[in-house]
Amino acid sequence: MSLAGGLRSGDVRALAKAISLVEDRDPEATRLVEELQPSTGNAHLVGVTGSPGTGKSTLVDGLVTVIRQAGRTVGVIAVDPSSPFTGGAVLGDRIRMSRHTLDQGVFIRSMGARGHLGGLAAATRETIHLLDAFGRQVVIVETVGVGQSELEISSICDTVVLVMMPESGDAVQSIKAGILEIADVFVVNKSDLGGAEKTRRMIQDAISLGQKQAWQPPVVLTSALKEEGIEGVFKAIERHRAFLIESGTLQIRRRQRLKQEVIALVAERAREDARRTLEGDTEVARRLRDDRNGKLNPYALAEEVMGGPSRGKGGGDGPSQ
Ligand code: GDP
């Protein structure tokens, strides 16, 4: 059976192989994702983000259990830009897998930045499509909330869950950084440590000060470690999904996401074309190689490169030099 056929029929090995192709940025992966496109759009995409150590992994583990108890299938992509590891080989993954290992309804995969961050974002998006086509009803994307990635997750998921912990200064930072606006559900984890109620009030005050939105993000207290409050998180996620559908916001979000994805695909293609032009047997590449005094103008070169590889001799397909 073809890889696409295997994946659509629920063959987990086909899925794992497809994700590896995606991570390798193999051109075959792009064709595969394109072929599977008609089978996507059914999964609820849930982003879970927050600072390191707030308990995201522990919470996601608990969420997986709750989602399974509700009779849904789930896929988890744990994205860690600081980790060079890929392929589900990291320690945290093995620990997590061991709990759900016999459950066919759970698929967990870690992704690290093998090359550059742009590649990771594209690989994450494509892996979401694969899990969606594989038939997962809920796809959780767990990311470490460092700078841009927190903002990015809102452009790839339907529902964003922001995890904080009490009295950490974290909540204050998030409010200052304007991160509050991207969260659809707030979780104050580690409520067993105390101070959670105060943090909840602080977040709620910040929400009420902000622009009035049709959706009022709930603030849920949890202790992921003690497995307390996690049903409440899932209920909030479900309520948000119902809101998205009823209000028509889901369509709007997905249209925006499509636009972002097209922009990202074009950027990725352009970057690759530029690299090939500058490393291939082209006029501009020769000038770059022969430059002795470092006086070439990057802006003029960029203009020239954007004219396309076809402007240089040999179409820029020559070997890297
Ligand atoms: P992540 O970096 O956000 O994924 O955080 P982890 O899930 O790895 O958790 C970081 C640490 O906090 C681990 O030692 C967890 O055992 C601990 N932890 C997670 N949830 C809770 C909680 O609800 N209460 C307490 N006291 N510790 C927790």
Short mmCIF file of N, CA, C and O and ligand atoms in Angstrom, two decimals, residues 51-59 142 189-193 222-226, ligand 1:
data_model
loop_
_atom_site.label_atom_id
_atom_site.label_comp_id
_atom_site.label_asym_id
_atom_site.label_seq_id
_atom_site.Cartn_x
_atom_site.Cartn_y
_atom_site.Cartn_z
N SER A 51 6.21 28.77 30.07
CA SER A 51 7.65 28.74 30.35
C SER A 51 8.09 27.34 30.76
O SER A 51 7.28 26.54 31.23
N PRO A 52 9.40 27.07 30.61
CA PRO A 52 9.91 25.75 31.03
C PRO A 52 9.66 25.55 32.53
O PRO A 52 9.77 26.48 33.31
N GLY A 53 9.29 24.34 32.90
CA GLY A 53 9.14 24.00 34.31
C GLY A 53 7.77 24.30 34.90
O GLY A 53 7.52 24.02 36.07
N THR A 54 6.86 24.86 34.09
CA THR A 54 5.54 25.17 34.63
C THR A 54 4.68 23.90 34.75
O THR A 54 3.65 23.93 35.42
N GLY A 55 5.13 22.83 34.10
CA GLY A 55 4.41 21.56 34.21
C GLY A 55 3.63 21.18 32.96
O GLY A 55 2.70 20.36 33.03
N LYS A 56 4.05 21.73 31.81
CA LYS A 56 3.33 21.44 30.55
C LYS A 56 3.31 19.94 30.23
O LYS A 56 2.26 19.39 29.93
N SER A 57 4.47 19.31 30.30
CA SER A 57 4.55 17.89 29.94
C SER A 57 3.68 17.05 30.86
O SER A 57 2.96 16.16 30.40
N THR A 58 3.74 17.36 32.16
CA THR A 58 2.94 16.60 33.13
C THR A 58 1.45 16.82 32.86
O THR A 58 0.66 15.88 32.88
N LEU A 59 1.11 18.05 32.53
CA LEU A 59 -0.29 18.38 32.26
C LEU A 59 -0.78 17.68 30.98
O LEU A 59 -1.87 17.13 30.94
N GLU A 142 2.68 20.78 21.94
CA GLU A 142 3.26 21.33 23.17
C GLU A 142 4.55 22.07 22.81
O GLU A 142 5.44 21.49 22.20
N ASN A 189 -1.06 25.98 37.05
CA ASN A 189 -0.69 24.63 37.51
C ASN A 189 0.05 24.73 38.84
O ASN A 189 0.36 25.83 39.30
N LYS A 190 0.34 23.61 39.44
CA LYS A 190 1.03 23.52 40.74
C LYS A 190 0.23 24.21 41.83
O LYS A 190 0.78 24.86 42.72
N SER A 191 -1.10 24.08 41.74
CA SER A 191 -1.97 24.73 42.73
C SER A 191 -1.75 24.09 44.11
O SER A 191 -2.11 24.68 45.12
N ASP A 192 -1.13 22.91 44.13
CA ASP A 192 -0.83 22.26 45.43
C ASP A 192 0.23 23.06 46.21
O ASP A 192 0.40 22.87 47.41
N LEU A 193 0.95 23.93 45.52
CA LEU A 193 2.01 24.69 46.19
C LEU A 193 1.50 25.97 46.86
O LEU A 193 2.24 26.64 47.55
N THR A 222 -4.95 23.78 38.39
CA THR A 222 -4.67 22.34 38.33
C THR A 222 -3.48 21.99 39.22
O THR A 222 -2.64 22.84 39.54
N SER A 223 -3.43 20.72 39.57
CA SER A 223 -2.19 20.14 40.05
C SER A 223 -1.95 18.93 39.15
O SER A 223 -2.54 17.87 39.35
N ALA A 224 -1.14 19.16 38.13
CA ALA A 224 -0.90 18.07 37.17
C ALA A 224 -0.26 16.88 37.87
O ALA A 224 -0.55 15.73 37.57
N LEU A 225 0.59 17.20 38.85
CA LEU A 225 1.30 16.15 39.58
C LEU A 225 0.32 15.25 40.33
O LEU A 225 0.45 14.02 40.33
N LYS A 226 -0.69 15.87 40.93
CA LYS A 226 -1.68 15.09 41.69
C LYS A 226 -2.89 14.71 40.83
O LYS A 226 -3.89 14.21 41.36
P1 GDP B 1 7.54 21.57 31.55
O1 GDP B 1 8.97 21.96 31.45
O2 GDP B 1 6.66 22.76 31.53
O3 GDP B 1 7.13 20.52 30.56
O4 GDP B 1 7.35 20.97 33.03
P2 GDP B 1 7.33 19.44 33.51
O5 GDP B 1 6.02 18.81 33.23
O6 GDP B 1 8.55 18.76 33.05
O7 GDP B 1 7.39 19.68 35.10
C1 GDP B 1 8.47 20.36 35.71
C2 GDP B 1 8.56 19.92 37.16
O8 GDP B 1 7.40 20.34 37.87
C3 GDP B 1 8.64 18.40 37.31
O9 GDP B 1 9.51 18.10 38.37
C4 GDP B 1 7.20 18.04 37.66
O10 GDP B 1 7.13 16.86 38.45
C5 GDP B 1 6.77 19.23 38.48
N1 GDP B 1 5.32 19.44 38.44
C6 GDP B 1 4.50 19.37 37.36
N2 GDP B 1 3.23 19.61 37.73
C7 GDP B 1 3.25 19.86 39.05
C8 GDP B 1 2.22 20.18 40.01
O11 GDP B 1 1.03 20.28 39.71
N3 GDP B 1 2.64 20.37 41.30
C9 GDP B 1 3.93 20.27 41.68
N4 GDP B 1 4.22 20.48 42.95
N5 GDP B 1 4.90 19.96 40.80
C10 GDP B 1 4.57 19.76 39.51
#
